[in-house]
GROMACS .gro file of C-alpha atoms in nm:
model
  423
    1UNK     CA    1   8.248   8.925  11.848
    2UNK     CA    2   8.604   8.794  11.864
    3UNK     CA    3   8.709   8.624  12.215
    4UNK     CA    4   9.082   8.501  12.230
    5UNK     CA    5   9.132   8.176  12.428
    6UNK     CA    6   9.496   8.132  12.541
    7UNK     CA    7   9.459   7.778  12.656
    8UNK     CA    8   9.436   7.539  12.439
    9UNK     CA    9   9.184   7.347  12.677
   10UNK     CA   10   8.955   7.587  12.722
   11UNK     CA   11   8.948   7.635  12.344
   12UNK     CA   12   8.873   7.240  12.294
   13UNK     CA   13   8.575   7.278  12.558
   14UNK     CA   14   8.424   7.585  12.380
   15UNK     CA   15   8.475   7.430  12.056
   16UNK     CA   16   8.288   7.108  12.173
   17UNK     CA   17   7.988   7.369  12.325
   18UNK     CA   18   7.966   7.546  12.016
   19UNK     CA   19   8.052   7.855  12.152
   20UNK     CA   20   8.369   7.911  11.996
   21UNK     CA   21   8.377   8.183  11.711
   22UNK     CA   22   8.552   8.070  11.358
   23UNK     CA   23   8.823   8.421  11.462
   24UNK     CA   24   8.871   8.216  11.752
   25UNK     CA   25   8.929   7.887  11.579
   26UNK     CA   26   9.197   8.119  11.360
   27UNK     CA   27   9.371   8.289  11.638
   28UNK     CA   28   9.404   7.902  11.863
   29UNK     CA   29   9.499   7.813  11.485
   30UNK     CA   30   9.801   8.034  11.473
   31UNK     CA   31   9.888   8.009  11.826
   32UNK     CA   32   9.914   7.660  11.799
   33UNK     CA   33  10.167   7.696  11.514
   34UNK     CA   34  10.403   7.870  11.763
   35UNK     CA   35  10.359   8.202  11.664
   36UNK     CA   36  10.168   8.460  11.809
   37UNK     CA   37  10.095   8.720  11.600
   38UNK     CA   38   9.686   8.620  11.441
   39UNK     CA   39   9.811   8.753  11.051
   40UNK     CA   40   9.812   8.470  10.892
   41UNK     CA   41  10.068   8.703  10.563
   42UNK     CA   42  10.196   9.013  10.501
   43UNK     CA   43  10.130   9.121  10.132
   44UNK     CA   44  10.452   9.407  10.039
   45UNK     CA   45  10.317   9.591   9.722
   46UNK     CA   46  10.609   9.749   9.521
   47UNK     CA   47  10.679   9.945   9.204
   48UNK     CA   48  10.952   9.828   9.000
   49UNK     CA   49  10.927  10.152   8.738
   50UNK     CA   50  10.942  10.392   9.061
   51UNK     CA   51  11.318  10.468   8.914
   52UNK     CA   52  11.148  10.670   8.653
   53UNK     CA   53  11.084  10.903   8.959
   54UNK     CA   54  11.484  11.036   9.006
   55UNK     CA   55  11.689  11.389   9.071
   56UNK     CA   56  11.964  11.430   8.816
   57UNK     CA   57  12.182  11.507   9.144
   58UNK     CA   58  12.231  11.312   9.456
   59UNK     CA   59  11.909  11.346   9.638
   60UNK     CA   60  11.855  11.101   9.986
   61UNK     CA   61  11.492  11.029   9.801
   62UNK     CA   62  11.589  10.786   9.570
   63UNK     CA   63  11.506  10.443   9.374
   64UNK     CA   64  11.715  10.279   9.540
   65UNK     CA   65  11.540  10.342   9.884
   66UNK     CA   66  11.271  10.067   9.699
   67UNK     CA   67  11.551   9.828   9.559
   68UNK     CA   68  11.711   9.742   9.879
   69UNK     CA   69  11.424   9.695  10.064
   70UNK     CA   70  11.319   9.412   9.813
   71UNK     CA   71  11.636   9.243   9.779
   72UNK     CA   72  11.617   9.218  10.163
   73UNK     CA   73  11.278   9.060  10.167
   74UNK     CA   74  11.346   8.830   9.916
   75UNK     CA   75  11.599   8.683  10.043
   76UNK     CA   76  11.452   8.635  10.409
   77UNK     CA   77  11.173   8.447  10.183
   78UNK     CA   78  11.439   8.236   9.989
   79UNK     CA   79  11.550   8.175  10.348
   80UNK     CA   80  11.188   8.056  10.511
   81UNK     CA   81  10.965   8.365  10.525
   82UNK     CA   82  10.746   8.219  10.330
   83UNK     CA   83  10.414   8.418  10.474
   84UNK     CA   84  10.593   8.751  10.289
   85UNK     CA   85  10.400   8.782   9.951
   86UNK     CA   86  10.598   9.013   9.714
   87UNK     CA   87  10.378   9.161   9.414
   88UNK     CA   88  10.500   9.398   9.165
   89UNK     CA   89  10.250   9.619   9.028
   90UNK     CA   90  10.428   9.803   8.736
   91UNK     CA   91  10.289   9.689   8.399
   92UNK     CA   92  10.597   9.536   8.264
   93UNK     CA   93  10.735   9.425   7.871
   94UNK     CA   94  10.636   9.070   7.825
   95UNK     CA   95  10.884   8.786   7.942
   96UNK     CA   96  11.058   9.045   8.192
   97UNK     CA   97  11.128   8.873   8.510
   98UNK     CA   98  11.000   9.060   8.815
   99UNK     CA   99  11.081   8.983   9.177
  100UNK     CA  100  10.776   8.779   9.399
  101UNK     CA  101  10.487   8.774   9.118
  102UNK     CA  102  10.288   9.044   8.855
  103UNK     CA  103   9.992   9.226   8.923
  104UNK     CA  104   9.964   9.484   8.706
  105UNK     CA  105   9.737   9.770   8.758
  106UNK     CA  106   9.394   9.814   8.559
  107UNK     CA  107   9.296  10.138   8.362
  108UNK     CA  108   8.989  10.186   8.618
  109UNK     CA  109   9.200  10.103   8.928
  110UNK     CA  110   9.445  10.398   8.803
  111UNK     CA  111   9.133  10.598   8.716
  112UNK     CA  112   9.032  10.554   9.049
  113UNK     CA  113   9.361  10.643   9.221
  114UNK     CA  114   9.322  10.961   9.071
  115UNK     CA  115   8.937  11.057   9.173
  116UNK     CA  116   9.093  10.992   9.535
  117UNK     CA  117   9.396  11.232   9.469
  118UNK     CA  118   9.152  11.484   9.375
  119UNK     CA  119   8.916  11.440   9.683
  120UNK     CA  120   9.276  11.459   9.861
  121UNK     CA  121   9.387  11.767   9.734
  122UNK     CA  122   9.190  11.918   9.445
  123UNK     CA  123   9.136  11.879   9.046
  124UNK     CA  124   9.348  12.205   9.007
  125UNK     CA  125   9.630  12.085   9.212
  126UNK     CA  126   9.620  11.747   9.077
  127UNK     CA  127   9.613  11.855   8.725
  128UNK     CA  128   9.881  12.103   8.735
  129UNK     CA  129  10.125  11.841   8.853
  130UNK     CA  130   9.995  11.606   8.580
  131UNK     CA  131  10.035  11.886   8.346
  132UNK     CA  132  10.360  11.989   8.371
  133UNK     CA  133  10.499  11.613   8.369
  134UNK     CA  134  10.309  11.500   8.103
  135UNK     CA  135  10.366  11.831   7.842
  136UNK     CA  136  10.722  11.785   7.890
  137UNK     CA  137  10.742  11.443   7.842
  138UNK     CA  138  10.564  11.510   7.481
  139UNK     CA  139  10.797  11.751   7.390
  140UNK     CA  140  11.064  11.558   7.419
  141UNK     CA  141  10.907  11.353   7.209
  142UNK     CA  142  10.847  11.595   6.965
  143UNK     CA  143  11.225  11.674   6.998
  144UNK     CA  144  11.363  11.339   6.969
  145UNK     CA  145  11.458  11.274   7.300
  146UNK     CA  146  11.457  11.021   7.567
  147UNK     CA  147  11.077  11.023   7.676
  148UNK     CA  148  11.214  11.024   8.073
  149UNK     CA  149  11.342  11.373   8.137
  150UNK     CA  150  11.418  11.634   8.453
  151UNK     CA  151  11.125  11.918   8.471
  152UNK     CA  152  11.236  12.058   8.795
  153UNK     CA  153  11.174  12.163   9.120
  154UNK     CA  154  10.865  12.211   9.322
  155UNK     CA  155  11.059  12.348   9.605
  156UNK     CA  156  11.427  12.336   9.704
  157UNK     CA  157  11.368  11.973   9.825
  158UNK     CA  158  11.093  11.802   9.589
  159UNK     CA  159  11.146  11.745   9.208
  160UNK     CA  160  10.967  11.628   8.913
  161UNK     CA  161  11.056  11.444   8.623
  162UNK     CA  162  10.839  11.369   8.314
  163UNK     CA  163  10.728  11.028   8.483
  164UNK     CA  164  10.679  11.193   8.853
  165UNK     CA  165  10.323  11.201   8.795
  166UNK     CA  166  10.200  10.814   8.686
  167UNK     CA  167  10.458  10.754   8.955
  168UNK     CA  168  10.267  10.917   9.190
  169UNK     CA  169   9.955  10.833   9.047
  170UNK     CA  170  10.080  10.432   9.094
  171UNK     CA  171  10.202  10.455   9.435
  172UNK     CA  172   9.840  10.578   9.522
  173UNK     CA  173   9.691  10.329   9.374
  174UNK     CA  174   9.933  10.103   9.545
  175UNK     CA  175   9.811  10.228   9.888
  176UNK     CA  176   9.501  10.180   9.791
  177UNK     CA  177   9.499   9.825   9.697
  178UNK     CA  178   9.687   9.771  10.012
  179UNK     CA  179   9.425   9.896  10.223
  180UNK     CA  180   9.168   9.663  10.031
  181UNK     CA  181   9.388   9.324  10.090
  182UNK     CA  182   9.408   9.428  10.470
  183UNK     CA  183   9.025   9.490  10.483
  184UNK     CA  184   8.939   9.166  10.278
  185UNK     CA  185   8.917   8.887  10.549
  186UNK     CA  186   8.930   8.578  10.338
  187UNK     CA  187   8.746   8.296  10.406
  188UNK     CA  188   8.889   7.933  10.423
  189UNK     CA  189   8.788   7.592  10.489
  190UNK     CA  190   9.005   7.410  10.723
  191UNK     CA  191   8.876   7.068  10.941
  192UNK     CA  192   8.535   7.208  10.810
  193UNK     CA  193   8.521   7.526  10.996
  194UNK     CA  194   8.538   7.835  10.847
  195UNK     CA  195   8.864   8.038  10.894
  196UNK     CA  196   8.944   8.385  10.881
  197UNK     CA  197   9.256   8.466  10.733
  198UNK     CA  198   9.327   8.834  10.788
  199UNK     CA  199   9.611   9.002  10.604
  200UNK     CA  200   9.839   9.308  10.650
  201UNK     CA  201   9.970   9.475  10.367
  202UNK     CA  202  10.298   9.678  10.293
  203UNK     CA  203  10.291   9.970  10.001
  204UNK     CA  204  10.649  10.001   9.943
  205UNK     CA  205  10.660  10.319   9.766
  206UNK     CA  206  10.849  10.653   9.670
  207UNK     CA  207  10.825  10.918   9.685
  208UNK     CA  208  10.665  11.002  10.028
  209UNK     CA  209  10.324  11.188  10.077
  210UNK     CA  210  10.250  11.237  10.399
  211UNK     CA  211  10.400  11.628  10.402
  212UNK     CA  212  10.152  11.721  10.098
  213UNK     CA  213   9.842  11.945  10.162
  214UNK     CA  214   9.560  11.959  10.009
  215UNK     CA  215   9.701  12.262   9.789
  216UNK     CA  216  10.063  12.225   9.841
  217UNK     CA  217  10.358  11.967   9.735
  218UNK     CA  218  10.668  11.991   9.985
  219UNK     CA  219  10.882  11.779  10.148
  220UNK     CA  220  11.003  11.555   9.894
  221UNK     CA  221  10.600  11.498   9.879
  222UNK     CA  222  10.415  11.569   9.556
  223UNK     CA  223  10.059  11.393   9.642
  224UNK     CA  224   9.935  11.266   9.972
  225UNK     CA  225   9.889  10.874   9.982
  226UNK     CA  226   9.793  10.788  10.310
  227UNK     CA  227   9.550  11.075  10.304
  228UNK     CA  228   9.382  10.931   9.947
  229UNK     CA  229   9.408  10.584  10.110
  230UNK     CA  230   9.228  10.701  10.426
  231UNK     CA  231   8.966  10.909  10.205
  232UNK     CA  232   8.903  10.559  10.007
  233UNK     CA  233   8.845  10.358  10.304
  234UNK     CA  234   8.611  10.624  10.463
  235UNK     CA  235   8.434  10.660  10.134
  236UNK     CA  236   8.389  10.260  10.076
  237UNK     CA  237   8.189  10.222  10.373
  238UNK     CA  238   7.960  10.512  10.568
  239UNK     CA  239   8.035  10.374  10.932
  240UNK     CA  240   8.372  10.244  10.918
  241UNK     CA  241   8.629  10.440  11.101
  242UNK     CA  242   9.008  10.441  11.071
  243UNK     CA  243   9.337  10.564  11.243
  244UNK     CA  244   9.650  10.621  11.109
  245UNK     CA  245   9.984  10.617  11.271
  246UNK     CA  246  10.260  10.816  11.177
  247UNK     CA  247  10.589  10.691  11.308
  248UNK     CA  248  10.808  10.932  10.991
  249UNK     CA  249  11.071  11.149  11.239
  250UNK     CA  250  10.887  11.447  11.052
  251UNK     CA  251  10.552  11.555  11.111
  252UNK     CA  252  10.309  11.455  10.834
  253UNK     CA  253  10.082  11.805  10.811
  254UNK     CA  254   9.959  11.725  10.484
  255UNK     CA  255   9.775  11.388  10.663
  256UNK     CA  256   9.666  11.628  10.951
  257UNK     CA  257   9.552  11.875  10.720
  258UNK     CA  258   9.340  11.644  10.517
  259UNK     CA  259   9.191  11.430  10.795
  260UNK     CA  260   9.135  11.760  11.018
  261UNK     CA  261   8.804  11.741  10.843
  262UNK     CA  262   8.674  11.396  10.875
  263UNK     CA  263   8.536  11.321  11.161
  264UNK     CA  264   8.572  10.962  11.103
  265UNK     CA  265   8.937  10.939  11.099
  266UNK     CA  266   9.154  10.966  11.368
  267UNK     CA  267   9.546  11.055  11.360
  268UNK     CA  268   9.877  11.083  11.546
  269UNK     CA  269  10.183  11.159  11.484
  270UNK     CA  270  10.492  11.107  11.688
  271UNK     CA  271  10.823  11.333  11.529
  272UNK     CA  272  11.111  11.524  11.627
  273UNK     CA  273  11.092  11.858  11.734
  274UNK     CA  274  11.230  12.120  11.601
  275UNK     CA  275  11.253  11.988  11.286
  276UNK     CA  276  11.078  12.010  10.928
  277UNK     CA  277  10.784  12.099  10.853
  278UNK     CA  278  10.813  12.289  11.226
  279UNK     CA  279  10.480  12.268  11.281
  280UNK     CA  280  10.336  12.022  11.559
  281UNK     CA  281  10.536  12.129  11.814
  282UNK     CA  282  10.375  12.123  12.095
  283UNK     CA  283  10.162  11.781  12.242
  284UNK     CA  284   9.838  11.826  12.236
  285UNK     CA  285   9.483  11.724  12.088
  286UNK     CA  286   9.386  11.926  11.743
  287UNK     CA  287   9.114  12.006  11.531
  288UNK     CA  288   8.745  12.086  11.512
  289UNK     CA  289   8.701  11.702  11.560
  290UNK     CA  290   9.006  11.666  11.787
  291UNK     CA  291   9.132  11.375  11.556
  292UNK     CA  292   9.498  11.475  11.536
  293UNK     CA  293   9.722  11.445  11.795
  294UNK     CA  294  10.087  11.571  11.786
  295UNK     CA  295  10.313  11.455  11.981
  296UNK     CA  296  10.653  11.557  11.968
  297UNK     CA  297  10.975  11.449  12.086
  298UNK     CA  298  11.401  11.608  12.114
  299UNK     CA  299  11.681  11.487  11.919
  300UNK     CA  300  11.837  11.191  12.091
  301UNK     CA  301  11.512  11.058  12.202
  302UNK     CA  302  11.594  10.593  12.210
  303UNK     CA  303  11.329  10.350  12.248
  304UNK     CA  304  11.397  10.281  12.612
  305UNK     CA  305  11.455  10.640  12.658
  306UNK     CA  306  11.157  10.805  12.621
  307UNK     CA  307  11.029  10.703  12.285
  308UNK     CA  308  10.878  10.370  12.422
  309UNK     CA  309  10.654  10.572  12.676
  310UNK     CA  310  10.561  10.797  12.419
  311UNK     CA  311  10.474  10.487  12.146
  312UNK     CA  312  10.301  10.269  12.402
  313UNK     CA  313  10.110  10.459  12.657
  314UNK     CA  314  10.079  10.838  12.482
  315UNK     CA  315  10.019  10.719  12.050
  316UNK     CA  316   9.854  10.393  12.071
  317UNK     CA  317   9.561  10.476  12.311
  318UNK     CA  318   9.454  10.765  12.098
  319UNK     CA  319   9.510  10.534  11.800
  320UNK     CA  320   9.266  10.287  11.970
  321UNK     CA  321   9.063  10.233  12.296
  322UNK     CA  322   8.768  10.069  12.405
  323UNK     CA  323   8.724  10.342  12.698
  324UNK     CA  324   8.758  10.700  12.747
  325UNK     CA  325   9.134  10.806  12.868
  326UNK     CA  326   9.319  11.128  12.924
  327UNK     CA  327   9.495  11.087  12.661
  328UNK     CA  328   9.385  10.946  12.413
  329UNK     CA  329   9.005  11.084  12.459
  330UNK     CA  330   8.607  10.912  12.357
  331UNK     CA  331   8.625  10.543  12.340
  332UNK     CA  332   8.741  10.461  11.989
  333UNK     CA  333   8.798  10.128  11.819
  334UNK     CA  334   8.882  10.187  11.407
  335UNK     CA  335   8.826   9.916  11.168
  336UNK     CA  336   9.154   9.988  10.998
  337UNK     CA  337   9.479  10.127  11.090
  338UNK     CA  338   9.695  10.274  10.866
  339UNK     CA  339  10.043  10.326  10.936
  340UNK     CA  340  10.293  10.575  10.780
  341UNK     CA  341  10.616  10.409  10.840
  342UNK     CA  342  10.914  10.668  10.792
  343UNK     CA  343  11.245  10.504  10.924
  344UNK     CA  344  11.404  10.841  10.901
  345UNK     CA  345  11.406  10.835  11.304
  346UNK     CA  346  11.723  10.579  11.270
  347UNK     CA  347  12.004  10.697  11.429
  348UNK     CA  348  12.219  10.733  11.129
  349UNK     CA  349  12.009  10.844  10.929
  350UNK     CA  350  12.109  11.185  10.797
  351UNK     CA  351  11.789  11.377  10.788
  352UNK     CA  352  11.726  11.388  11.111
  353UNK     CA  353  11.873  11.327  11.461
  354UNK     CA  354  11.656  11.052  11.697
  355UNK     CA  355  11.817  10.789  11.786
  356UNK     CA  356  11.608  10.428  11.767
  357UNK     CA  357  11.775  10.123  11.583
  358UNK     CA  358  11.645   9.864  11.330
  359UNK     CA  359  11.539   9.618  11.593
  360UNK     CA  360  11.273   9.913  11.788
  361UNK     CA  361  11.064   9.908  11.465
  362UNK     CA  362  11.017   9.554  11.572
  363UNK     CA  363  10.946   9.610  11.919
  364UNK     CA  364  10.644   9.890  11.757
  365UNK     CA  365  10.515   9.687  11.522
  366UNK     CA  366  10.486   9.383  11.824
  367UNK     CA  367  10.329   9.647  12.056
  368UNK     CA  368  10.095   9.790  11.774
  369UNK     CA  369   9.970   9.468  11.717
  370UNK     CA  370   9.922   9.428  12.101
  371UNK     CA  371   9.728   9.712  12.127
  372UNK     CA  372   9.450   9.648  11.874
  373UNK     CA  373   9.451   9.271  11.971
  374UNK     CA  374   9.602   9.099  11.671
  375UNK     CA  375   9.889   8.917  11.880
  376UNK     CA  376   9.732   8.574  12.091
  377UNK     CA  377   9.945   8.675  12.364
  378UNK     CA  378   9.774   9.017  12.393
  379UNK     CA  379   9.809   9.178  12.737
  380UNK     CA  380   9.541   9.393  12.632
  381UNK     CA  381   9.190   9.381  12.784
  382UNK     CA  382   9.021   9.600  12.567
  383UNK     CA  383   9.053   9.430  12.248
  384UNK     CA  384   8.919   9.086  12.377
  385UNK     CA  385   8.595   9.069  12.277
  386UNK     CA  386   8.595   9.265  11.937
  387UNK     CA  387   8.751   9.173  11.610
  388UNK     CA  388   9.075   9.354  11.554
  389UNK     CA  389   9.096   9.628  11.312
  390UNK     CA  390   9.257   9.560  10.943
  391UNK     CA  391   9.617   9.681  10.927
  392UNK     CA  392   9.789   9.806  10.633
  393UNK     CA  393  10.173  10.046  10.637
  394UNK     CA  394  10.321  10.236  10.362
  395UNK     CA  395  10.639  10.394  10.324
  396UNK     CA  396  10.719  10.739  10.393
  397UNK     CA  397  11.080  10.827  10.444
  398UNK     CA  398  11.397  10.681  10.556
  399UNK     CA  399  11.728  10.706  10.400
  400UNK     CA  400  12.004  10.545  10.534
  401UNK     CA  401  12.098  10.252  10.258
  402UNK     CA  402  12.445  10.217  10.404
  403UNK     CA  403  12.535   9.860  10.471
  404UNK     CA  404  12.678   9.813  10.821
  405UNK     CA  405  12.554  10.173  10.935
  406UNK     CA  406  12.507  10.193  11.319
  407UNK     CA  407  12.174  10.087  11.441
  408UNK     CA  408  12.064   9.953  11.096
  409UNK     CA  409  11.948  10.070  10.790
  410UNK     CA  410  11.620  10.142  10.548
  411UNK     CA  411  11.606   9.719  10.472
  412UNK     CA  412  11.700   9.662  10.813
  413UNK     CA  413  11.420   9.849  10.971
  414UNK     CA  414  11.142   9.754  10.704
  415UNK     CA  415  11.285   9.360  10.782
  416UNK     CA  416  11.193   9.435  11.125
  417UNK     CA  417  10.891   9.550  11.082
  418UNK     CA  418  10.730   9.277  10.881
  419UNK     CA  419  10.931   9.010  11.089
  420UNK     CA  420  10.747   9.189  11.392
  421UNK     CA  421  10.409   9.157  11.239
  422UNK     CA  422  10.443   8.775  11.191
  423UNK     CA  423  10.579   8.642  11.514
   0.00000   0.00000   0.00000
């Protein structure tokens, strides 16, 4: 079990007793380094063929949601972030320069990916979508054409073009390997004690997934990831448990309807109310293993109005808790949180109307990390003597790219974010 030892004589004593644990040795480790946060990187997994996934109008879910958010991250790492990894996992033409460094996926990873889409949704729903991109991608083949082609829409709001689907089928797979770098605790030798270095991991992808059912694509959403993600992680181990936290303005059904049924998995979603998908409107506990709690909030709602309550002392107990609440329920401590991180809740961001800034996704991803006791400085006492759950985020929506726009925008927000995870 993990104990955290704030001062650093305490920690010398226990280390010369023996009684010191090597996460102990890591967290002292980091604190001494002057941070606080115990991840030792943040891995952001990105797509650079995503852009093969476009409307042939303007549409708010674009490539360029992706683009900006790189070139931000990059340059705070040209600048000294050097514990941001940035991995492309697009298969790319030989000699093609790629931002951060290639990992290509693998033919069974992508296989993979797609048994988890169909435990996610189903092999009819799954097919037809891969269907109707790849047939008209052939044709125009057959016709002469550009390969990369508009099919249509789904729904007013959620398109397809020839390349949606191994898109889609990527960005799961993306998810996927994120939520295996967070859960893989390497192992290093340092002063010849064994240190944990534990991970979080960023899926930068598009489009988002958290509105799609099991049977349905809406939303912008054609497949679920976070639900596929979450089924893979349940799946890869018979005890482990998992939340995920949905901080997207909207309310992500399709990850309440999917996780409804596992029993294992626990989720909450904080949104805006009334808004799309108008469902989760009122707060409350739901489903025949009360896993998903809704909680939503009005338009206007800022961080220190409202919203920070609601984060801190409403979400993040049900997410995790070593003992029995009102609110948040049974005692329940996941080995992995997931987070779907929408940054559509911006206040100028155009689909919707709450009003935090860049700078609160900081102050959530600080006080997530407080809660499940991956910060040294942790003012929680129930995550003192366990060892903190894995943590991986993915995208979901946000769409304000304007530079200079009032309270921040996308890059802005997903900057603070993974700044907040490593102080």
């Amino acid at each position: 079990m993990m104990q955290r030892y704030h001062s650093p004589v305490l920690f010398l004593l226990l280390s010369l007793s023996g009684e010191v644990t090597h996460d102990a040795y890591a967290l002292a480790s980091v604190a001494s380094s002057g941070r606080l946060s115990a991840l030792s990187s943040v891995k952001v997994l990105y797509d650079s063929t995503n852009n093969w996934h476009r409307s042939i109008q303007y549409h708010p879910e674009q490539p360029e949601r992706i683009k900006v958010c790189i070139e931000a991250l990059e340059e705070k790492r040209k600048n000294g972030l050097t514990s941001v990894d940035l991995i492309n996992v697009a298969s790319l033409p030989a000699g093609e320069e790629t931002t951060g460094h290639s990992a290509p996926f693998t033919q069974e990873e992508l296989e993979y990916a797609r048994s988890m889409l169909v435990q996610a949704h189903s092999e009819e729903h799954v097919q037809h979508i891969e269907t109707r991109c790849r047939s008209s991608r052939q044709r125009r083949i057959d016709d002469g054409k550009n390969p990369l082609g508009f099919v249509g829409y789904i729904d007013d709001d959620t398109y397809l073009t020839t390349e949606s689907y191994d898109v889609c089928l990527r960005a799961t797979a993306t998810w996927i390997r994120a939520v295996n770098i967070a859960l893989d605790h390497t192992i290093s030798k340092k002063k010849d004690v064994n240190e944990s270095l534990q991970h979080a991991a960023v899926a930068l992808t598009r489009p988002p997934g958290h509105h799609a059912t099991s049977r349905l694509s809406n939303g912008f959403c054609i497949f679920n990831f976070a639900a596929a993600a979450a089924l893979h992680a349940l799946q890869s181990d018979p005890v482990r448990t998992i939340s995920v936290l949905d901080w997207d303005v909207h309310y992500g059904q399709g990850v309440a309807d999917i996780l409804q049924h596992h029993e294992r998995a626990r989720y909450v979603s904080i949104h805006q109310t009334p808004a799309f998908p108008y469902e989760g409107e009122k707060r409350g506990i739901h489903g025949i293993h009360k896993n998903i709690m809704t909680v939503p909030i009005p338009a206007d709602t800022t961080w220190t109005c409202g919203y920070k309550h609601i984060f801190e002392d409403v979400a993040l107990p049900f997410l995790y808790s070593s003992y029995p609440t009102e609110s948040s329920g049974d005692k329940w401590e996941p080995d992995l949180v997931i987070v779907c991180a929408g940054y559509d809740a911006l206040t100028s961001d155009e689909l919707a109307s709450v009003s935090l800034t860049a700078k609160d996704y900081g102050h959530m991803s600080r006080s997530l990390l407080n809660r499940i006791g991956l910060r040294t400085d942790s003012t929680s006492d129930e995550t003192k003597n366990r060892t903190p759950p894995s943590l991986m985020l993915g995208l979901e929506g946000g769409y304000q790219l304007g530079k200079g726009a009032a309270g921040g925008n996308l890059a802005d927000a997903v900057m603070e974010t993974v700044e907040g995870l490593l102080e």
